[in-house]
mmCIF file of C-alpha atoms in Angstrom:
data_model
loop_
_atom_site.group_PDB
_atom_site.id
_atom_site.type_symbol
_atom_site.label_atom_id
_atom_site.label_comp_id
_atom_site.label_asym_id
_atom_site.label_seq_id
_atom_site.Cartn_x
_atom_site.Cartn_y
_atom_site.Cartn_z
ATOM 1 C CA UNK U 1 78.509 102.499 98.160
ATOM 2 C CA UNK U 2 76.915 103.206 101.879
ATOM 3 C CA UNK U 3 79.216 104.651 104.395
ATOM 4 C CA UNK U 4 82.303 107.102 103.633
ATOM 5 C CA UNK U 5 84.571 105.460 106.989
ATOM 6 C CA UNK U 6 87.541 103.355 106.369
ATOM 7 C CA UNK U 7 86.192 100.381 104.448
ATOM 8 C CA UNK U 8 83.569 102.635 102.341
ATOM 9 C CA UNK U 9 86.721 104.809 101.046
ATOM 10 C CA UNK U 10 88.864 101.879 99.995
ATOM 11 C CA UNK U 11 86.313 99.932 98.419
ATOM 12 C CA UNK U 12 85.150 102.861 96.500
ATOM 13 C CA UNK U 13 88.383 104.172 95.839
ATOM 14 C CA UNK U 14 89.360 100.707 94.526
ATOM 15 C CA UNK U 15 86.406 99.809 92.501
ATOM 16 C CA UNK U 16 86.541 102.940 90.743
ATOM 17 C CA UNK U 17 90.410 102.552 89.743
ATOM 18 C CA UNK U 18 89.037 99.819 88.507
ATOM 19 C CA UNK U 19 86.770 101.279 86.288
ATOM 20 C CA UNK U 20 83.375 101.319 87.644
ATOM 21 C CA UNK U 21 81.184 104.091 88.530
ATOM 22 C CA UNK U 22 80.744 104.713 92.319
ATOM 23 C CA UNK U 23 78.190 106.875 93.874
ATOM 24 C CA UNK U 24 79.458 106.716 97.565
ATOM 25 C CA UNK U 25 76.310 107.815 99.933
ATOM 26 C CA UNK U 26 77.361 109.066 103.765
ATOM 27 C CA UNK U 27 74.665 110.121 106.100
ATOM 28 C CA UNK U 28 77.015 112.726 107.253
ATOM 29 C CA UNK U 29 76.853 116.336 106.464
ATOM 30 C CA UNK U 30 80.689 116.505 105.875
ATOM 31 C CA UNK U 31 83.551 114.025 106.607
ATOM 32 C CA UNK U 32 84.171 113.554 110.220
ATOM 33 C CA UNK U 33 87.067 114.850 111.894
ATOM 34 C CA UNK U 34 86.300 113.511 115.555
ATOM 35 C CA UNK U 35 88.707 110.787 116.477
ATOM 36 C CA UNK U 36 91.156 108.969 118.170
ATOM 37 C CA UNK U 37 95.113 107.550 117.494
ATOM 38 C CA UNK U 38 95.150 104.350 116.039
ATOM 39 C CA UNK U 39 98.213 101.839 116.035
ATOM 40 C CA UNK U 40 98.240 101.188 112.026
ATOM 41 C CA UNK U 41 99.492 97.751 111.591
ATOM 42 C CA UNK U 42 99.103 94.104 110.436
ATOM 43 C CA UNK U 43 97.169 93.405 106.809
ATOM 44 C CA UNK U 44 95.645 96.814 106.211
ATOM 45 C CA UNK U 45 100.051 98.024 106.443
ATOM 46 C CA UNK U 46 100.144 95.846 103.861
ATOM 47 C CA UNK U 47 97.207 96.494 102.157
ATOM 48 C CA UNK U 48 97.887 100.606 102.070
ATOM 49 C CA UNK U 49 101.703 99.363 100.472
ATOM 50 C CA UNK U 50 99.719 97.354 97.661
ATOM 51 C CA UNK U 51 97.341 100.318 96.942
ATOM 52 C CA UNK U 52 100.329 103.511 96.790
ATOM 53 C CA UNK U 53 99.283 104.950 100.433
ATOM 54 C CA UNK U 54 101.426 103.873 102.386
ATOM 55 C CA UNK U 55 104.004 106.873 101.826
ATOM 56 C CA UNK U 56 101.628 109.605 102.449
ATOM 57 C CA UNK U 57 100.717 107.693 105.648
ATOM 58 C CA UNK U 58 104.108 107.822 106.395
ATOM 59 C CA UNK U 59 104.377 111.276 105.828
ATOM 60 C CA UNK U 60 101.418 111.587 108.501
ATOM 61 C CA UNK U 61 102.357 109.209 111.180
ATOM 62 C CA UNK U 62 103.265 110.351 114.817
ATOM 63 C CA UNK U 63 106.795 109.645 116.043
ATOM 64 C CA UNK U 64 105.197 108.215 119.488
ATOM 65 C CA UNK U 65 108.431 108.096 122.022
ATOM 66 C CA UNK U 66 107.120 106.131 124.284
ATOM 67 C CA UNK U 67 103.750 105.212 126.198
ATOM 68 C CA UNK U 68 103.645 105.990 129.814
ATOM 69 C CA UNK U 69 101.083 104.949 132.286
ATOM 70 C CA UNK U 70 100.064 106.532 135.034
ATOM 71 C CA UNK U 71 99.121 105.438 138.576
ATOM 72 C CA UNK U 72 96.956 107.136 140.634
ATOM 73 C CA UNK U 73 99.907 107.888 143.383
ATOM 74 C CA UNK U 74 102.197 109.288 140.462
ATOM 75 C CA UNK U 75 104.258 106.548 139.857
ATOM 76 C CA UNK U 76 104.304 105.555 136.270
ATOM 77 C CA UNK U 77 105.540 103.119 133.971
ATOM 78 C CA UNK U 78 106.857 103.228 130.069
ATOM 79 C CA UNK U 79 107.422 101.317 127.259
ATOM 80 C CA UNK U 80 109.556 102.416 124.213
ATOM 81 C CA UNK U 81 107.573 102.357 121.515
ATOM 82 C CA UNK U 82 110.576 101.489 119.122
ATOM 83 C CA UNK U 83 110.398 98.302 120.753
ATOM 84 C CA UNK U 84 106.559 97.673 120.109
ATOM 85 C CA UNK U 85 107.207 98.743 116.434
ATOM 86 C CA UNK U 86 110.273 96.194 116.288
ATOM 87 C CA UNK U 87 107.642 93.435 117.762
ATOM 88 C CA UNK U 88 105.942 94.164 114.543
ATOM 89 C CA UNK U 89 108.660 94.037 112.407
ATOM 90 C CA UNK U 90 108.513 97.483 111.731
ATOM 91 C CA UNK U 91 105.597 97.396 110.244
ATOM 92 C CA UNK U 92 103.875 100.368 112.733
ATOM 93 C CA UNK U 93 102.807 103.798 112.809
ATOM 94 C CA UNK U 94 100.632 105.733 114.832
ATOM 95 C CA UNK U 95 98.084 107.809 113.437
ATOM 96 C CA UNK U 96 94.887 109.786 113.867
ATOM 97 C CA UNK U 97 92.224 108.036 112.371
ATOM 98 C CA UNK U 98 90.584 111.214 110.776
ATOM 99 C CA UNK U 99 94.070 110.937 108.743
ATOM 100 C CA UNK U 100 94.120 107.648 107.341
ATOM 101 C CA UNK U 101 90.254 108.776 106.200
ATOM 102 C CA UNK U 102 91.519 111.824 104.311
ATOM 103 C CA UNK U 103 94.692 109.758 103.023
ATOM 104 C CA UNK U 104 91.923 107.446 101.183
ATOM 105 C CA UNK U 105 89.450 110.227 100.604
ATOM 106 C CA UNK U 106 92.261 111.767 98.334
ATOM 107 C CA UNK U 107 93.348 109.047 96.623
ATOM 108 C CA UNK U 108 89.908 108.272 95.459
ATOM 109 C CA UNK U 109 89.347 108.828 91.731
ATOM 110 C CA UNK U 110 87.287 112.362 90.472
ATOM 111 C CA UNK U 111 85.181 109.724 89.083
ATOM 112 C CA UNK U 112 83.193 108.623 92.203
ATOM 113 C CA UNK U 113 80.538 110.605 93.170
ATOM 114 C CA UNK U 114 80.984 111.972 97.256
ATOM 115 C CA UNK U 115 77.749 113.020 98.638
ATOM 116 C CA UNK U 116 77.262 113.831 101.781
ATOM 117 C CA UNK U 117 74.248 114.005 103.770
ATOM 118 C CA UNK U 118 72.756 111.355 102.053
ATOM 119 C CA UNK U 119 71.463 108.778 104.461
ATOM 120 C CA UNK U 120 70.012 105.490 102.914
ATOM 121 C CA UNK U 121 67.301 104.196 104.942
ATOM 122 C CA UNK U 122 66.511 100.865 102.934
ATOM 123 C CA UNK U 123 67.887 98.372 100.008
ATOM 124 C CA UNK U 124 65.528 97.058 97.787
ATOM 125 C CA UNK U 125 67.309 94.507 95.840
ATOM 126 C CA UNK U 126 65.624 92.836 92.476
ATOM 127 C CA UNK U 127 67.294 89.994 89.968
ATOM 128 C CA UNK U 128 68.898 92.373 88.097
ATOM 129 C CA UNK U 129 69.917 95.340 90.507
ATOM 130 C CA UNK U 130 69.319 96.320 93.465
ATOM 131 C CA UNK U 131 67.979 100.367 94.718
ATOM 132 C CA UNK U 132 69.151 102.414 97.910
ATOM 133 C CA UNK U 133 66.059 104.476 99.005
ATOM 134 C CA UNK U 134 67.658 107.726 100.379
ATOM 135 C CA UNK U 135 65.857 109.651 103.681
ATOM 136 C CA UNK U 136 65.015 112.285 101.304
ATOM 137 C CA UNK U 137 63.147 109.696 99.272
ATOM 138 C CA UNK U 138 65.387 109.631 96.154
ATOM 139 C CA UNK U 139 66.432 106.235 94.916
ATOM 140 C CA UNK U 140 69.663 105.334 93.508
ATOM 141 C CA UNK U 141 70.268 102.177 91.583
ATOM 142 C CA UNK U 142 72.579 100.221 90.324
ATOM 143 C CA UNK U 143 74.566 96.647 90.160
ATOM 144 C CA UNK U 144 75.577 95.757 93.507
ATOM 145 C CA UNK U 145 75.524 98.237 97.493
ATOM 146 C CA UNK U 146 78.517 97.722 99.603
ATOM 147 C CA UNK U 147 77.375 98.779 102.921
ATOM 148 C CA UNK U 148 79.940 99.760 105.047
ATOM 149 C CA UNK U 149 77.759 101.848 106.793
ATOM 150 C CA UNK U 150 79.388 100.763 110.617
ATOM 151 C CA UNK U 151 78.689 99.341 113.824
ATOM 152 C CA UNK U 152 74.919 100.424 113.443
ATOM 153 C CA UNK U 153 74.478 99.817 110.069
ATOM 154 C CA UNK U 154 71.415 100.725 108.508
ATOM 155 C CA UNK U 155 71.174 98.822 105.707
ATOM 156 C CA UNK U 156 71.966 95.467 108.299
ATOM 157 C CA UNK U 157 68.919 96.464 110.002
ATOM 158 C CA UNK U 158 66.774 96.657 107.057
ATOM 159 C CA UNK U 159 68.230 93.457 105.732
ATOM 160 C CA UNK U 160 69.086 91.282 108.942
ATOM 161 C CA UNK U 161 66.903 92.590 111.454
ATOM 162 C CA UNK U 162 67.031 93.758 115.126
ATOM 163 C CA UNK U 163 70.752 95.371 114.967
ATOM 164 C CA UNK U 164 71.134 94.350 118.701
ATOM 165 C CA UNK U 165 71.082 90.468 117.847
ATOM 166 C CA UNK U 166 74.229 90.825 116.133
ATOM 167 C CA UNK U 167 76.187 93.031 118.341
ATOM 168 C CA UNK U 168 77.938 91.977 121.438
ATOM 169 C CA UNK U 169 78.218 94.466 123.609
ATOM 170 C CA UNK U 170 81.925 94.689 125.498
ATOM 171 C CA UNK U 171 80.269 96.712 128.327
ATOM 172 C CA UNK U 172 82.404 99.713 127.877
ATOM 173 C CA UNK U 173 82.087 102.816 126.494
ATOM 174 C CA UNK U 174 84.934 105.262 124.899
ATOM 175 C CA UNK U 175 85.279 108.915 123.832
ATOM 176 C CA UNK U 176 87.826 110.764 121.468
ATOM 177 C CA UNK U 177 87.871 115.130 121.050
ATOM 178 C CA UNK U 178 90.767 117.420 120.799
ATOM 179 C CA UNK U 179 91.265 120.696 122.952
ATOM 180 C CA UNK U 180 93.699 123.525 123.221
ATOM 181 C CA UNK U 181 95.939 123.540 126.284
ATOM 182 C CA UNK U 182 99.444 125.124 125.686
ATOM 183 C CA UNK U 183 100.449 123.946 128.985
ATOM 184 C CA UNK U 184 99.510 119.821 128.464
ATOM 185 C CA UNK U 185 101.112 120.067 124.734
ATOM 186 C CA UNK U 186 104.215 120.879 126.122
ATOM 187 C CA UNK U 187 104.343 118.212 128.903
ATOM 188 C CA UNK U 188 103.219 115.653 126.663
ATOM 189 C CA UNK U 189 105.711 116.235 123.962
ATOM 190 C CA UNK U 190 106.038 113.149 122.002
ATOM 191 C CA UNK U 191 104.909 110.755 124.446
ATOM 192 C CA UNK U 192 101.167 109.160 124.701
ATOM 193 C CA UNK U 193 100.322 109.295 128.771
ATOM 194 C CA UNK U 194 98.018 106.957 129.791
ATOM 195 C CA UNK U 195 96.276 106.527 132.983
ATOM 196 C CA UNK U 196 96.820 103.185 135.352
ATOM 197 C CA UNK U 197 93.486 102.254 137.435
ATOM 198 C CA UNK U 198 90.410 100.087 137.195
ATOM 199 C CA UNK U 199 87.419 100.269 135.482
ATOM 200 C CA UNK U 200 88.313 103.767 133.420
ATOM 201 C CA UNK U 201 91.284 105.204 131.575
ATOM 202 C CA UNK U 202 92.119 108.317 130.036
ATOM 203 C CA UNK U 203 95.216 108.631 127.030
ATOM 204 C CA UNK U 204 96.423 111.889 126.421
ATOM 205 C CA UNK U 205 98.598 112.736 123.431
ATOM 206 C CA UNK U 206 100.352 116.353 121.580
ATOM 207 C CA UNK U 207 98.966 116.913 117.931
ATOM 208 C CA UNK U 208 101.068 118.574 115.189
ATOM 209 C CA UNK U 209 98.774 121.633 115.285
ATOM 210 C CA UNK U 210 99.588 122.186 118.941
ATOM 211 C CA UNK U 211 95.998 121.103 120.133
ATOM 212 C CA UNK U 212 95.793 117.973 122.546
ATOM 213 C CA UNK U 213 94.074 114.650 122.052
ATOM 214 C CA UNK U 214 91.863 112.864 124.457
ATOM 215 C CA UNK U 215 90.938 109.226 124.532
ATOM 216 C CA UNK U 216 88.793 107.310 126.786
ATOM 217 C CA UNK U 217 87.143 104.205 127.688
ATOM 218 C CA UNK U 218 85.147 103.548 131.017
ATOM 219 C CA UNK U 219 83.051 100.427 131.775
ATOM 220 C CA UNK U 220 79.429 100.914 131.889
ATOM 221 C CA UNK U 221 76.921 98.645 133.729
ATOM 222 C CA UNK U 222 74.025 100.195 131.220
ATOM 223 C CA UNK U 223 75.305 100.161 127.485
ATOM 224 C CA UNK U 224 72.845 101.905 126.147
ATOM 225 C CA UNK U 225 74.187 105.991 124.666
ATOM 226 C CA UNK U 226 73.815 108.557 127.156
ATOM 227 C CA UNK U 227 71.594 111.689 125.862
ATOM 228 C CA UNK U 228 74.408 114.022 126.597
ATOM 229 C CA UNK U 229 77.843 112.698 125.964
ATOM 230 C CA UNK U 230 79.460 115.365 127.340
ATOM 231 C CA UNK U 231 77.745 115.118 131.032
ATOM 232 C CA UNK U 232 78.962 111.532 130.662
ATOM 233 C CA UNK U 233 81.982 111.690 130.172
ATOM 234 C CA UNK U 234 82.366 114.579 133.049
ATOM 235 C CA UNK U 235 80.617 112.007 135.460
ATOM 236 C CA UNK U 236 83.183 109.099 133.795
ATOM 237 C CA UNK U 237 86.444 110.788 134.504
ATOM 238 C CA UNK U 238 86.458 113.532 137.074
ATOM 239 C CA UNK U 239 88.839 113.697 139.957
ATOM 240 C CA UNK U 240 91.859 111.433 137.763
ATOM 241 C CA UNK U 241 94.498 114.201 138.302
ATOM 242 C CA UNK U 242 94.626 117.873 137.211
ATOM 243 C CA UNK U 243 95.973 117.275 133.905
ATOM 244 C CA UNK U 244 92.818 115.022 133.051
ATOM 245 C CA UNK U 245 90.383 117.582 135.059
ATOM 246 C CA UNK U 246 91.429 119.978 132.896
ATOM 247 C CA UNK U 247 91.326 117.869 129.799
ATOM 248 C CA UNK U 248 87.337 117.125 130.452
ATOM 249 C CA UNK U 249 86.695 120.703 131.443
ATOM 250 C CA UNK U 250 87.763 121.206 128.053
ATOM 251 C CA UNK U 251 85.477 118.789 126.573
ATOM 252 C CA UNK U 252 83.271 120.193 123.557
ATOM 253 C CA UNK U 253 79.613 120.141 122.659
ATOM 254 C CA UNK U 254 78.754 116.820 121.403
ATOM 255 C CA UNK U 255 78.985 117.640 117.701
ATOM 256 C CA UNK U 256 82.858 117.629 118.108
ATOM 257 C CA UNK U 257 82.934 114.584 120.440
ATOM 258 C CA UNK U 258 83.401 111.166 119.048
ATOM 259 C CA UNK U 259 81.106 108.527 121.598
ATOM 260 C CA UNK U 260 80.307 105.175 121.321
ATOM 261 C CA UNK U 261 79.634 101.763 122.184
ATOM 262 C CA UNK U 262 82.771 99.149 122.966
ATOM 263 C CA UNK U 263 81.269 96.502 120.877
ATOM 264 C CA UNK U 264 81.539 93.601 117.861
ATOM 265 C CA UNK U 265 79.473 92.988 115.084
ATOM 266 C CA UNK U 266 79.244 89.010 114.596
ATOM 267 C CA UNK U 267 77.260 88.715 111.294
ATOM 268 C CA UNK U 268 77.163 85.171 110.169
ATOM 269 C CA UNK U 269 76.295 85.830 106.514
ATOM 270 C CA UNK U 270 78.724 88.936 104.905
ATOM 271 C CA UNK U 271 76.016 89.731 101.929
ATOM 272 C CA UNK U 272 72.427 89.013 100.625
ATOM 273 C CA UNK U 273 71.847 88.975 96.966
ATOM 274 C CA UNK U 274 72.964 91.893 95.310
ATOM 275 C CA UNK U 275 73.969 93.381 98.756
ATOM 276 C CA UNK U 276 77.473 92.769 100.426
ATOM 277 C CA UNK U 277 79.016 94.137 104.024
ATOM 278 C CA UNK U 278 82.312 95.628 104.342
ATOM 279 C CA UNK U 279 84.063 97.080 107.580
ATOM 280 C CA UNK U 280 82.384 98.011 111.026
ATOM 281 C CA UNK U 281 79.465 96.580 109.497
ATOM 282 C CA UNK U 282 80.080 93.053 109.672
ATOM 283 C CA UNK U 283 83.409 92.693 110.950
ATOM 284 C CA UNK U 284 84.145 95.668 114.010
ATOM 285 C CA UNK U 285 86.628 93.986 116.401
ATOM 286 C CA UNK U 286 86.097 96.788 118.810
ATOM 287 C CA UNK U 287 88.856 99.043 119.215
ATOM 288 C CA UNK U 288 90.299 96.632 122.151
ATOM 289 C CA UNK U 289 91.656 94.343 119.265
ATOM 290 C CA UNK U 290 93.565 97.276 118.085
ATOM 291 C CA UNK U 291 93.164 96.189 114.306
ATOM 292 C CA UNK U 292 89.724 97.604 112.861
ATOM 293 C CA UNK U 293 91.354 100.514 110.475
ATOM 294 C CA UNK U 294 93.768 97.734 109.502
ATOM 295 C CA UNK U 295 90.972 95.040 108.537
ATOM 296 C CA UNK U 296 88.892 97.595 107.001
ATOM 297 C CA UNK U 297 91.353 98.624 104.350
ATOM 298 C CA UNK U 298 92.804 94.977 103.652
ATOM 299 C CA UNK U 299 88.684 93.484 103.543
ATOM 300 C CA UNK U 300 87.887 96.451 101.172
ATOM 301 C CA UNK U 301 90.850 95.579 98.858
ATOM 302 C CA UNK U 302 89.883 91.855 99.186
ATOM 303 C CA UNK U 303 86.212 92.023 98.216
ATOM 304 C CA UNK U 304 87.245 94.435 95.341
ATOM 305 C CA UNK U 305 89.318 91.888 93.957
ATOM 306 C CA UNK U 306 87.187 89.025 94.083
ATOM 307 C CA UNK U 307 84.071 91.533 92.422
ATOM 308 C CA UNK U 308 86.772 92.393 89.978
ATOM 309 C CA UNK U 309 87.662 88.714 89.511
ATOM 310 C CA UNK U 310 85.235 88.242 86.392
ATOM 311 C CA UNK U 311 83.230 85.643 88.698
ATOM 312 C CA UNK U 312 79.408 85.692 89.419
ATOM 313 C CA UNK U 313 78.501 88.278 92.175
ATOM 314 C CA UNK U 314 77.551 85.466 94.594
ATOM 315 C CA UNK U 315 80.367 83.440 94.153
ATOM 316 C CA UNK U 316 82.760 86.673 94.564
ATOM 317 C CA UNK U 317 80.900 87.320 97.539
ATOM 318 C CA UNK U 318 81.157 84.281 99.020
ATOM 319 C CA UNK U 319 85.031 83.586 98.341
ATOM 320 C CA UNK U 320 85.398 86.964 100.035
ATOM 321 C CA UNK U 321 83.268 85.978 102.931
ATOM 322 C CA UNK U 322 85.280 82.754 103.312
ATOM 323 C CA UNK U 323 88.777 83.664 103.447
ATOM 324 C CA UNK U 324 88.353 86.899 105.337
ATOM 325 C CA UNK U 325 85.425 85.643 108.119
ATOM 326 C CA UNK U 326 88.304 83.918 109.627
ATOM 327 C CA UNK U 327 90.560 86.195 110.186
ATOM 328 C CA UNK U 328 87.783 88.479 111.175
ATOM 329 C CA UNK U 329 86.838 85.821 114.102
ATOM 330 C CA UNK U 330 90.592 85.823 114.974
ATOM 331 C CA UNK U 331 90.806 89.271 115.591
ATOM 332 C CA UNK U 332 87.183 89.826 117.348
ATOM 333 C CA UNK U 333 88.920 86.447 120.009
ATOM 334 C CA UNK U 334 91.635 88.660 120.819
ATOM 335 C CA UNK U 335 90.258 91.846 121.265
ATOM 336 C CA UNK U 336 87.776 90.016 123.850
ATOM 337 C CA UNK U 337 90.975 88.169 125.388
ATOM 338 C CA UNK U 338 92.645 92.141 125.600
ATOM 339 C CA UNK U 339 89.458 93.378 127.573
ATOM 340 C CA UNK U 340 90.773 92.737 131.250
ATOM 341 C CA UNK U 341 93.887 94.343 130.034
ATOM 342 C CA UNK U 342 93.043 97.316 128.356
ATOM 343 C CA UNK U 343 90.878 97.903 131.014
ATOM 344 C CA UNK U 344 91.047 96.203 134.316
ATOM 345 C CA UNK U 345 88.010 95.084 136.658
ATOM 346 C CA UNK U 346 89.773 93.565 139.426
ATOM 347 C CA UNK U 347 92.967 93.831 141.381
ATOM 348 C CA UNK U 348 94.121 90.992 139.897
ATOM 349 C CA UNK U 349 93.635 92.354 136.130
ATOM 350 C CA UNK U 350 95.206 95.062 136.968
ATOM 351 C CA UNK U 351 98.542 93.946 138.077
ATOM 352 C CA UNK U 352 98.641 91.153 135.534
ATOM 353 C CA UNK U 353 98.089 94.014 132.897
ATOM 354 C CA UNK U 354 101.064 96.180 134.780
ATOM 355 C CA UNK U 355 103.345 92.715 134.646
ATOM 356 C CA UNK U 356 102.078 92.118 130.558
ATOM 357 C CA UNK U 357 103.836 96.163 130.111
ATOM 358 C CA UNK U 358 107.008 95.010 132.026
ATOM 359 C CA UNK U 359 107.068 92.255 129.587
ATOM 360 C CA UNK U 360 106.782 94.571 126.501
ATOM 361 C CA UNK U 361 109.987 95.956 127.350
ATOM 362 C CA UNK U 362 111.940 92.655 126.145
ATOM 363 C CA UNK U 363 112.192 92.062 122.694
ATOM 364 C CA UNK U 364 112.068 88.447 123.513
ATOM 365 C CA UNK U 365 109.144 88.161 125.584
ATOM 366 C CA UNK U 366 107.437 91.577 123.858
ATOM 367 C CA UNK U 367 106.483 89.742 121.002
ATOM 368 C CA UNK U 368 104.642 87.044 122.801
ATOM 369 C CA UNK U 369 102.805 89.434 124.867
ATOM 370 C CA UNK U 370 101.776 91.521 121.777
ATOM 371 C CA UNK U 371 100.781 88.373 119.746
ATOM 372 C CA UNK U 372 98.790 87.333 122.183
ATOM 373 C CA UNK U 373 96.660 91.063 122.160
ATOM 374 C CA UNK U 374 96.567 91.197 118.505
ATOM 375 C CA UNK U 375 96.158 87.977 117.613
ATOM 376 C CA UNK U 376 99.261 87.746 115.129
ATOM 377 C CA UNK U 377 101.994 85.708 114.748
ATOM 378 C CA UNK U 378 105.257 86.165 116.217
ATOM 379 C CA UNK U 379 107.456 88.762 113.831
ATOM 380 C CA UNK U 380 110.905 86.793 113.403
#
């Protein structure tokens, strides 16, 4: 197993429950706690129900009161978030993504075997098995390697190729860290505060442990990663307000920021021989589809099911490759068709994404808006 994220913990959490023994490799030194709130929702909800999570994720959840956005003149605009829950059925929380990670990391069996800082820098896959050669030049072997090693998968590149043909760059990048600021924590109070303006946004949020949450996303004409993410991001978002001038100021060295590419992964084939991808790896939507946590967990349960199924390897992989591609492709269509939205270019984007919010407010219309972001069906 290659990658400890959200599809690397539920597959190896799930084979192993399943009897098999899991050695699950992360190139990591120690499980990340950089990142960002994530709207939980659609088939992973269900997915963390079918696997006994779901209450512990309750447990965790944020009470979000509302989301407010903010225009650069002060004026501001809100949606009750009861209202976006009720648009999907219920079936919503809120929570930090480093969370939902140490929700699965727990519920993993003492049977699989964590280690971190262990990078895999090739596959080498024979008939019979298949080895992952480790940067420290240790090989591990055994039946099958589930990368779900992310957007820049390693063992993709080693397999597929030039990573870059496969990604398609959204020509944005975003940014996730956590500061103290007694002040903010008390303004914010339950609320996420968003900012309303084109071509940039910042999302500020209160923790539980009194520390506030940053989120960003700015568009970028170059996509490639800056060499200092935290001179970027004070270049991205200065002079937005004193609450988010303070919020940057505040911004930490770049071992405790999370920075990235906007981006989707559009592999055509999910698995070679012995070798099968799961999450970011083949199937990132890009945070502007608002589903990737979700798909990761209900893709990991799916593929362990079908290698559980008592079917050959290749013919698990490829039932698990056919039904979920798909909905994969769904989800990557809408976050593209969200892009203008989340964050707007133009004038015109911009007050067509302020109209959209309006809309959210109506239980009637809110669902057609949000099916139309998501990419899921009307909730009755």
């Amino acid at each position: 197993m290659c990658g400890a994220g959200i599809a690397g913990l539920t597959v190896a959490g799930q084979l192993a429950t399943q009897g098999w023994e899991v050695t699950l490799l992360e190139a990591a030194p120690e499980r990340r706690t950089q990142g960002y709130m994530i709207d939980f929702f659609g088939p992973g909800y269900d997915a963390a129900e079918k696997i006994g999570i779901i209450e512990r994720l309750r447990e965790l959840h944020y009470p979000i009161s509302e989301a407010r956005f903010v225009r650069p003149n002060g004026r501001s605009q809100s949606i009750d978030y009861g209202i976006v829950a009720a648009n999907e059925g219920g079936k919503l929380m809120s929570l930090m993504r480093q969370d939902l990670e140490q929700v699965l990391f727990d519920a993993m069996p003492a049977s699989v075997d964590a280690r971190f800082g262990s990078a895999v820098v090739s596959v080498e896959d024979r008939t019979d098995y298949v080895t992952a050669v480790l940067a420290d030049g240790s090989r591990i072997s055994g039946d099958i390697v589930v990368a779900a090693d992310g957007i820049h998968s390693v063992v993709r590149h080693n397999l597929f190729g030039d990573s870059a043909a496969f990604d398609r760059q959204l020509g944005m990048h975003t940014c996730a860290y956590t500061f103290d600021s007694p002040r903010l924590h008390k303004k914010l109070g339950d609320a996420l505060v968003s900012s309303d303006e084109l071509d940039r946004m910042v999302g500020l949020y209160g923790l539980r442990n009194g520390k506030v949450a940053l989120f960003a996303a700015h568009r970028v004409a170059d996509t490639v990663l800056p060499a200092d993410p935290q001179q970027a991001i004070l270049d991205a978002y200065q002079g937005m307000g004193d609450d988010i001038d303070e919020a940057i100021e505040k911004c930490p060295d770049a071992a405790h920021v999370y920075y990235d590419q906007v981006a989707q992964v559009e592999l055509p084939v999910w698995s070679r021989g012995r070798v099968v991808f799961a999450g970011d790896a083949c199937q990132a939507v890009s945070l502007l589809a608002g589903q990737g946590a979700s798909l990761a967990i209900a893709g990991g349960v799916l593929l362990v099911e079908k290698i559980t199924s008592g079917v050959e390897l290749s013919a698990a992989f490829a039932e698990y490759e056919e039904e979920w591609m798909p909905v994969v492709l769904e989800k990557q269509a809408a976050g593209r068709r969200a892009a203008s939205g989340f964050l707007p270019h133009t004038p015109l984007q911009l007050w067509a994404r302020r109209a959209s919010l309006a809309l959210l407010r109506s239980r009637f219309f809110g669902k057609f808006v949000t099916s139309r972001i998501t990419g899921t069906k009307p909730s009755k």
